[in-house]
XYZ file of C-alpha atoms in Angstrom:
548
model
C 42.492 96.397 144.514
C 45.086 98.599 143.352
C 47.308 95.789 141.991
C 43.938 94.340 139.934
C 43.512 97.641 138.437
C 47.018 98.178 137.402
C 47.424 94.937 135.820
C 44.093 95.509 134.220
C 44.946 98.494 132.268
C 48.340 97.271 131.700
C 46.793 94.426 129.751
C 44.095 96.613 128.209
C 47.316 98.573 126.771
C 48.679 95.791 125.385
C 45.891 94.422 123.687
C 44.845 97.673 122.390
C 48.853 98.168 121.123
C 48.789 94.801 119.546
C 45.451 94.849 117.852
C 46.309 98.260 116.653
C 49.592 97.335 114.950
C 48.274 93.790 113.703
C 45.381 95.743 112.171
C 47.795 98.209 110.411
C 49.606 95.231 109.014
C 46.348 93.454 108.112
C 45.234 96.668 106.587
C 48.312 97.109 104.443
C 48.171 93.490 103.391
C 44.691 93.664 102.305
C 44.919 96.788 100.470
C 48.027 95.655 98.606
C 46.124 92.766 97.444
C 43.262 94.408 96.033
C 45.502 97.218 94.659
C 47.058 94.361 92.621
C 44.479 91.896 91.988
C 41.057 93.753 92.238
C 37.861 91.584 92.447
C 35.353 94.393 92.293
C 34.841 97.907 90.753
C 35.256 99.805 94.224
C 38.844 97.782 95.015
C 40.835 100.148 93.035
C 39.365 103.371 94.478
C 39.409 102.257 98.265
C 43.078 100.659 97.418
C 43.976 104.486 96.074
C 42.510 106.223 99.356
C 43.999 104.041 101.420
C 47.667 104.240 100.081
C 47.378 108.355 99.688
C 46.312 108.154 103.472
C 50.010 106.429 103.818
C 51.759 108.358 101.739
C 50.711 111.665 103.302
C 51.230 110.121 106.887
C 54.913 108.849 105.344
C 55.647 112.657 104.518
C 55.092 113.617 108.223
C 57.089 110.950 109.835
C 59.816 110.717 107.006
C 59.447 107.252 106.539
C 61.032 107.051 102.946
C 60.330 103.223 102.662
C 56.380 103.885 102.961
C 56.443 106.622 100.864
C 58.103 104.449 97.974
C 55.747 101.953 98.599
C 52.902 103.801 98.479
C 53.982 105.430 95.437
C 54.128 102.173 93.693
C 50.700 100.938 94.336
C 49.446 104.221 93.572
C 51.261 104.506 90.187
C 49.829 100.889 89.636
C 46.330 101.806 90.481
C 46.378 104.681 88.072
C 47.838 102.479 85.133
C 44.806 100.084 85.893
C 42.285 102.815 85.752
C 43.739 104.571 82.871
C 45.300 107.719 84.156
C 48.816 107.214 82.270
C 50.170 110.676 83.042
C 49.382 110.387 86.964
C 50.724 107.139 87.141
C 53.943 108.447 85.389
C 54.219 111.605 87.680
C 54.371 109.105 90.688
C 56.843 106.667 89.596
C 58.928 109.396 88.524
C 58.513 111.244 91.998
C 59.618 107.871 93.446
C 62.795 107.705 91.416
C 63.678 111.065 92.375
C 63.642 109.991 96.083
C 65.811 106.973 95.371
C 68.368 109.656 93.968
C 68.257 111.707 96.588
C 68.719 109.235 99.295
C 71.772 107.467 98.858
C 71.393 105.308 101.914
C 67.995 103.703 101.256
C 68.356 99.926 101.572
C 66.915 97.773 98.368
C 67.417 100.635 96.543
C 68.119 98.224 93.269
C 64.342 96.199 93.933
C 62.756 99.821 94.345
C 64.266 100.822 90.881
C 63.136 97.972 89.278
C 59.678 98.036 90.057
C 59.660 101.555 88.991
C 61.359 101.057 85.918
C 58.737 98.240 84.893
C 55.916 100.335 85.836
C 57.374 102.995 83.778
C 58.143 100.588 80.642
C 54.636 99.676 80.821
C 53.570 103.207 80.347
C 55.638 103.907 77.657
C 54.633 100.761 75.817
C 51.063 102.311 76.413
C 52.074 105.760 74.872
C 53.640 104.063 71.899
C 57.233 105.281 72.944
C 58.325 101.543 72.160
C 62.176 102.374 72.069
C 61.935 103.821 75.622
C 60.137 101.243 76.968
C 62.333 98.620 75.755
C 65.496 100.944 77.292
C 63.609 101.045 80.870
C 63.276 97.219 80.475
C 66.705 96.719 79.720
C 67.263 98.599 82.958
C 65.761 96.165 84.733
C 67.711 93.151 83.587
C 70.848 95.129 84.420
C 69.741 95.487 88.391
C 67.600 91.889 88.159
C 68.766 89.810 91.159
C 66.199 86.713 90.785
C 64.932 84.800 87.988
C 61.507 86.153 88.358
C 62.773 89.726 87.961
C 64.307 88.624 84.825
C 61.133 86.620 83.618
C 59.167 89.705 84.058
C 61.670 92.091 82.073
C 62.028 89.285 78.957
C 57.983 89.088 78.775
C 57.606 92.486 78.971
C 60.258 93.693 76.112
C 58.154 90.973 74.128
C 55.244 92.738 74.649
C 56.782 96.003 73.720
C 57.947 94.478 70.589
C 54.564 92.858 69.918
C 52.692 96.262 70.252
C 55.354 97.599 67.616
C 54.539 94.676 65.581
C 57.656 93.351 65.621
C 56.546 89.606 66.136
C 60.090 87.963 65.609
C 61.446 90.058 68.021
C 58.867 89.665 70.251
C 58.824 85.810 69.931
C 62.608 85.704 70.722
C 62.127 87.325 74.091
C 58.900 85.461 74.996
C 60.440 82.181 74.430
C 63.348 83.544 76.844
C 60.454 83.862 79.516
C 59.099 80.774 79.001
C 62.474 79.132 79.521
C 62.587 80.823 83.045
C 59.233 79.417 84.168
C 60.896 76.058 84.343
C 63.293 77.003 87.164
C 60.984 79.238 88.944
C 57.760 77.135 88.881
C 55.515 80.180 89.701
C 51.753 79.499 88.451
C 50.994 83.663 88.108
C 54.067 84.324 85.787
C 53.502 80.829 83.970
C 50.085 81.716 83.037
C 51.078 85.618 82.309
C 54.361 84.066 79.640
C 52.162 81.234 78.218
C 49.282 83.772 77.806
C 51.368 86.356 75.854
C 53.345 83.488 74.061
C 50.032 82.189 72.793
C 48.826 85.310 71.104
C 52.359 85.755 69.356
C 52.051 82.148 67.817
C 48.646 83.294 66.631
C 50.357 86.471 64.696
C 53.066 84.110 63.469
C 49.856 81.814 62.090
C 50.908 79.064 64.152
C 47.272 78.586 65.538
C 47.605 75.039 66.875
C 49.989 75.948 69.282
C 48.907 79.342 69.906
C 45.329 77.791 70.792
C 46.797 75.628 73.025
C 49.036 77.882 74.909
C 46.358 80.503 75.558
C 44.078 77.752 77.194
C 46.715 76.327 79.224
C 46.976 80.027 80.632
C 42.947 80.671 81.124
C 43.247 77.395 82.852
C 45.927 78.320 85.138
C 44.433 81.753 85.748
C 41.059 80.375 86.669
C 42.674 78.038 89.252
C 44.254 81.050 90.615
C 40.830 82.910 90.968
C 42.433 86.044 89.727
C 39.865 88.019 88.117
C 42.468 90.859 87.452
C 44.182 88.955 84.866
C 41.222 87.044 83.053
C 40.744 90.020 81.001
C 44.155 89.546 79.457
C 43.009 85.730 78.513
C 39.552 86.786 77.528
C 41.137 89.311 75.202
C 43.960 87.187 73.503
C 41.486 84.641 73.073
C 38.785 86.624 71.063
C 41.587 87.858 68.913
C 42.836 84.361 68.392
C 38.968 83.377 67.048
C 39.229 86.545 65.060
C 42.381 85.281 63.280
C 40.793 82.295 62.565
C 37.600 83.444 61.712
C 35.234 82.219 64.337
C 33.578 84.879 64.942
C 30.430 83.571 67.343
C 33.431 82.549 69.707
C 35.126 85.737 68.994
C 32.252 87.446 70.592
C 31.579 85.067 73.157
C 35.237 85.927 74.501
C 35.024 89.677 73.959
C 31.634 89.901 75.815
C 33.222 88.131 78.812
C 36.411 90.510 78.365
C 33.758 93.369 78.543
C 32.037 91.790 81.531
C 35.501 91.903 83.800
C 36.459 95.327 82.563
C 33.319 96.419 83.991
C 33.598 94.371 87.398
C 37.201 96.000 87.724
C 35.755 99.601 86.638
C 38.802 100.105 84.248
C 38.075 102.458 81.424
C 41.115 101.242 79.196
C 40.151 97.902 79.763
C 36.429 98.760 78.675
C 37.480 100.524 75.867
C 39.747 97.842 74.703
C 36.844 95.373 75.336
C 33.995 97.533 73.423
C 37.046 98.039 70.418
C 36.895 94.474 69.859
C 32.969 93.915 69.796
C 33.280 96.834 67.202
C 35.728 95.167 65.040
C 33.223 92.085 65.080
C 30.086 94.053 64.411
C 28.710 93.956 60.807
C 28.220 97.435 61.119
C 30.845 99.228 58.499
C 30.398 102.521 59.853
C 31.094 101.420 63.618
C 34.329 99.440 62.092
C 35.495 102.854 60.299
C 34.488 105.069 63.046
C 36.653 102.752 65.507
C 39.535 102.927 62.862
C 39.864 106.611 63.115
C 39.076 106.889 66.448
C 41.951 104.765 67.261
C 44.137 106.558 65.031
C 42.842 109.843 66.837
C 43.748 108.231 70.315
C 46.936 107.020 69.204
C 47.908 110.790 67.991
C 46.616 112.027 71.343
C 48.566 109.878 73.359
C 51.895 110.472 71.345
C 51.309 114.310 71.970
C 49.805 114.228 75.547
C 52.761 111.945 76.510
C 54.783 114.293 78.905
C 58.134 111.769 78.705
C 58.791 112.495 82.276
C 61.426 109.838 82.314
C 63.035 112.084 79.341
C 62.905 115.068 81.462
C 64.545 112.916 84.212
C 66.905 111.712 82.068
C 68.139 115.110 80.790
C 68.084 116.416 84.470
C 70.201 113.416 85.255
C 72.381 114.802 82.387
C 72.452 118.170 84.325
C 73.244 116.673 87.306
C 76.255 114.547 85.806
C 77.470 117.322 84.235
C 77.288 119.413 87.401
C 79.396 116.678 89.157
C 81.712 116.492 86.510
C 82.200 120.525 86.644
C 82.300 120.131 90.599
C 84.970 117.423 89.971
C 87.165 119.770 87.521
C 86.713 122.723 90.223
C 87.810 120.308 93.170
C 90.880 119.095 90.772
C 91.584 122.994 90.054
C 91.386 123.477 93.687
C 93.630 120.567 94.741
C 95.938 122.143 91.768
C 95.952 125.278 93.577
C 96.360 123.842 96.862
C 99.298 121.605 95.811
C 100.925 124.607 94.130
C 100.753 126.815 96.958
C 102.193 123.743 99.349
C 105.013 123.380 96.827
C 105.891 127.046 96.991
C 105.828 126.716 100.788
C 108.000 124.163 100.685
C 110.505 125.844 98.488
C 110.168 128.747 100.558
C 110.705 126.442 103.670
C 113.514 124.719 101.583
C 115.193 128.265 101.146
C 114.777 129.459 104.494
C 115.981 126.143 106.047
C 118.939 126.483 103.400
C 120.104 129.739 104.730
C 119.318 129.008 108.412
C 121.562 125.960 108.129
C 123.974 127.411 105.941
C 124.387 130.523 108.579
C 124.441 127.622 111.384
C 127.458 126.007 109.596
C 129.154 128.813 109.231
C 128.567 129.497 112.655
C 129.644 126.079 113.511
C 132.840 126.580 111.397
C 133.640 129.796 112.735
C 133.318 128.429 116.403
C 136.044 125.614 115.281
C 138.040 128.129 113.691
C 137.919 130.338 117.206
C 138.727 127.117 118.836
C 141.683 126.054 116.819
C 143.011 129.637 116.878
C 142.632 129.776 120.391
C 144.566 126.279 120.774
C 147.179 127.343 118.638
C 147.597 130.082 120.596
C 148.065 128.529 123.608
C 150.022 126.211 121.961
C 152.640 128.945 120.887
C 152.238 130.854 124.181
C 152.972 127.159 126.553
C 155.631 125.659 123.941
C 157.357 128.748 122.422
C 156.826 132.127 124.223
C 157.654 130.679 127.658
C 160.800 129.453 126.190
C 161.589 132.642 124.934
C 161.217 134.183 127.844
C 163.402 132.171 129.546
C 166.059 132.960 127.152
C 165.780 136.563 127.190
C 165.946 136.307 130.902
C 168.892 134.522 130.932
C 170.841 136.511 128.568
C 169.720 139.895 130.599
C 171.347 138.125 133.579
C 174.380 137.098 132.185
C 173.728 133.572 132.985
C 173.682 131.564 129.891
C 176.538 129.747 128.368
C 177.421 129.912 124.992
C 176.748 126.507 123.961
C 173.335 125.862 125.943
C 171.991 129.226 124.481
C 172.493 127.240 121.271
C 170.619 124.289 122.218
C 167.823 126.059 123.585
C 167.428 128.200 120.432
C 167.563 125.097 118.297
C 164.912 123.397 120.493
C 162.841 126.410 120.134
C 163.182 126.472 116.374
C 162.130 122.633 116.184
C 159.275 123.450 118.493
C 157.986 126.625 116.042
C 158.283 124.371 113.147
C 156.335 121.218 114.226
C 153.335 123.931 115.015
C 153.774 125.598 111.928
C 153.714 121.848 110.349
C 151.052 120.991 112.462
C 148.501 123.701 111.266
C 149.725 124.201 107.614
C 148.288 122.688 104.391
C 150.373 120.183 102.606
C 152.852 121.025 100.197
C 150.831 119.566 96.727
C 154.041 119.801 94.680
C 155.634 117.105 96.662
C 153.838 113.204 96.446
C 151.086 112.815 98.950
C 153.154 109.857 100.041
C 156.329 111.389 100.674
C 154.472 113.986 102.706
C 153.277 111.124 105.011
C 156.626 109.690 105.195
C 157.762 112.841 106.307
C 155.259 113.254 108.653
C 155.978 109.773 110.277
C 159.853 110.430 110.402
C 159.305 113.847 112.073
C 157.797 111.708 115.032
C 160.528 108.927 115.134
C 162.920 109.106 117.797
C 165.493 106.676 119.845
C 162.716 105.876 122.188
C 159.789 105.641 119.932
C 159.856 103.442 116.506
C 157.239 103.870 114.029
C 156.440 101.051 111.526
C 154.266 101.567 108.607
C 152.914 98.904 106.359
C 151.018 98.992 102.982
C 151.918 103.111 102.426
C 153.135 102.208 99.243
C 150.530 99.770 97.951
C 147.965 102.975 98.228
C 146.920 104.572 94.728
C 147.026 108.167 96.359
C 146.401 109.917 93.257
C 143.045 108.623 93.062
C 142.080 110.653 96.295
C 141.090 114.412 96.269
C 143.193 117.020 98.032
C 140.481 117.056 100.702
C 140.574 113.666 101.460
C 144.401 113.839 101.432
C 144.624 116.859 103.618
C 141.787 115.100 106.318
C 144.218 111.919 106.338
C 147.248 113.789 106.837
C 145.791 116.033 109.327
C 144.274 113.088 111.317
C 147.387 110.943 111.514
C 149.235 114.009 112.494
C 146.827 114.530 115.532
C 147.143 110.969 116.530
C 150.791 111.091 116.304
C 150.943 114.663 118.472
C 148.582 112.682 121.016
C 150.945 109.677 121.092
C 154.108 112.162 121.603
C 152.526 113.965 124.486
C 150.452 111.244 126.426
C 151.244 107.835 125.489
C 154.899 107.092 126.160
C 154.888 104.773 123.203
C 157.974 102.815 122.444
C 156.187 101.155 119.333
C 153.932 102.504 116.912
C 152.307 100.465 114.133
C 150.142 102.008 111.529
C 148.211 100.066 108.691
C 147.233 101.184 105.408
C 144.532 98.830 103.678
C 142.584 99.193 100.384
C 139.317 97.323 100.022
C 137.261 98.151 97.353
C 136.712 101.671 96.998
C 137.367 102.180 100.803
C 140.824 102.553 102.644
C 141.337 101.394 105.765
C 144.138 102.855 108.165
C 144.512 101.063 111.636
C 146.511 102.624 113.961
C 148.221 101.255 117.316
C 150.456 102.206 119.931
C 152.020 100.291 123.374
C 151.586 103.466 124.927
C 149.992 104.010 128.792
C 146.895 104.056 127.231
C 143.777 105.514 129.362
C 140.371 106.183 129.871
C 138.611 107.546 126.685
C 138.050 111.260 126.852
C 137.680 113.473 123.741
C 139.595 116.245 124.269
C 139.968 119.170 121.451
C 142.374 116.906 119.628
C 140.658 113.772 119.521
C 137.337 115.783 118.902
C 138.633 117.760 115.736
C 139.778 114.464 114.682
C 136.354 112.860 114.589
C 134.770 115.688 112.846
C 137.268 115.655 110.232
C 136.935 111.701 109.508
C 133.004 112.436 109.621
C 132.957 115.773 107.157
C 134.588 113.486 104.663
C 131.874 110.474 104.843
C 133.998 108.192 106.707
C 133.914 106.385 110.544
C 136.625 106.607 113.245
C 136.522 104.295 116.408
C 138.643 104.864 119.462
C 139.581 102.095 121.646
C 141.906 102.313 124.674
C 141.987 101.520 128.076
C 144.793 102.007 131.091
C 148.164 100.303 130.539
C 146.616 98.431 127.095
C 147.845 100.983 124.680
C 145.809 102.937 122.017
C 143.885 101.904 118.996
C 142.067 103.826 116.153
C 140.375 102.348 113.215
C 139.374 104.303 110.523
C 137.331 103.916 107.373
C 137.506 106.500 104.640
């Protein structure tokens, strides 16, 4: 029993929900239909009540699409009733919502609809240039044949109202050409009815009558009473133009009947105006002429020009956006300037930091070099001097041996001096190199040099020359101390702007370990943008490739 009750309540809830949703959809479709095509005097009032309720509910739920749809139908209803100012306000309210909500779907379609509505209103209020401008906006956003057809037809109506019949005919023909592609009965009837009246104005009565009756026939087939008024009104004007007053009165009365059924004040006014024109009473005709003139002036005065105010506010908005863009650009410029100043300051700080670091490293190298020279002087000179002094004090020396030892000591001191002294710029660099190489040649070590005479040393700066000299000197000292080489080959080769120096000896070789000497050699070459590669293995000699 419990299971049955649950099933019953579920079924009841489902049916109620479905029926309510279906009822809402049916209601919307029904009221939309009577708003656009009213058949009775109460239709527009009932539709207005419904869409006002929809509009208020959508404000609470913040349903933007429902708000826009409700505003469109309310604007259309107010136009049909003759409340132009209210219709205009509703349309402008919708456009404002569209501009404030950037993520609305189908924004172009919405704008197209409201531009059309405003175009109709401005045409009614005799703001013809503004109406044409609005319909031209519709053409720009039109994305279907029907949209373009309606826009052309509306532009034709504006020119017709402004008595620019030739211009009206041109756009009406454009609309008619599109009906061939569209094959829509309602649109075709609308265009034919409009073009028939324009042909009448151009005194093409035969073609005008044919088009007007064809439009009336299509509308009767559709059973759309809301548009039959327009056909009756245009047929009245056709028969007035052809002096067929009885037929003109017949269709004027039909127009008034339909205006009364629709309860449209504007339609009633127009129909009565046609009947007054057909009246034999000259006072009535004079009254109508003055009344029409006063109504036209009143419309011109009472026209609030909401779209113009909107355009001005849009101009102000764009001006504000432009000002904001300028401010943003100015802010970016300030930020860029601050960043540039920051970069410059950091660069300056980095410069001083790295310069201090460079000086520190240089000082460190100087200290290392001084320490090495000091150790070399101590080990190779001072110790020998001490030994000679000891022999001299103990009277254990022989004259010829003391002379040899002092001679050897002199050569050691000279070698150390040459090793760390700068080149003598008064002597050619080639001669300096030759002297250096000869100084390390002995009866046990043969040094072979190739290509030295082929190099143009005058194109090298003193920095490069000193670097080459010191590097070769360091390699020869290393050879003298450790390699026990009997043959040294040094090859100089010019290749473009580069100088290649290949050093090799047949010494004992060793596992490559960069001591102070080799480390200094590498630093010297890298400091002038060159490269140096060491290649040595035990019992395979020592090779060096230098590119500078």
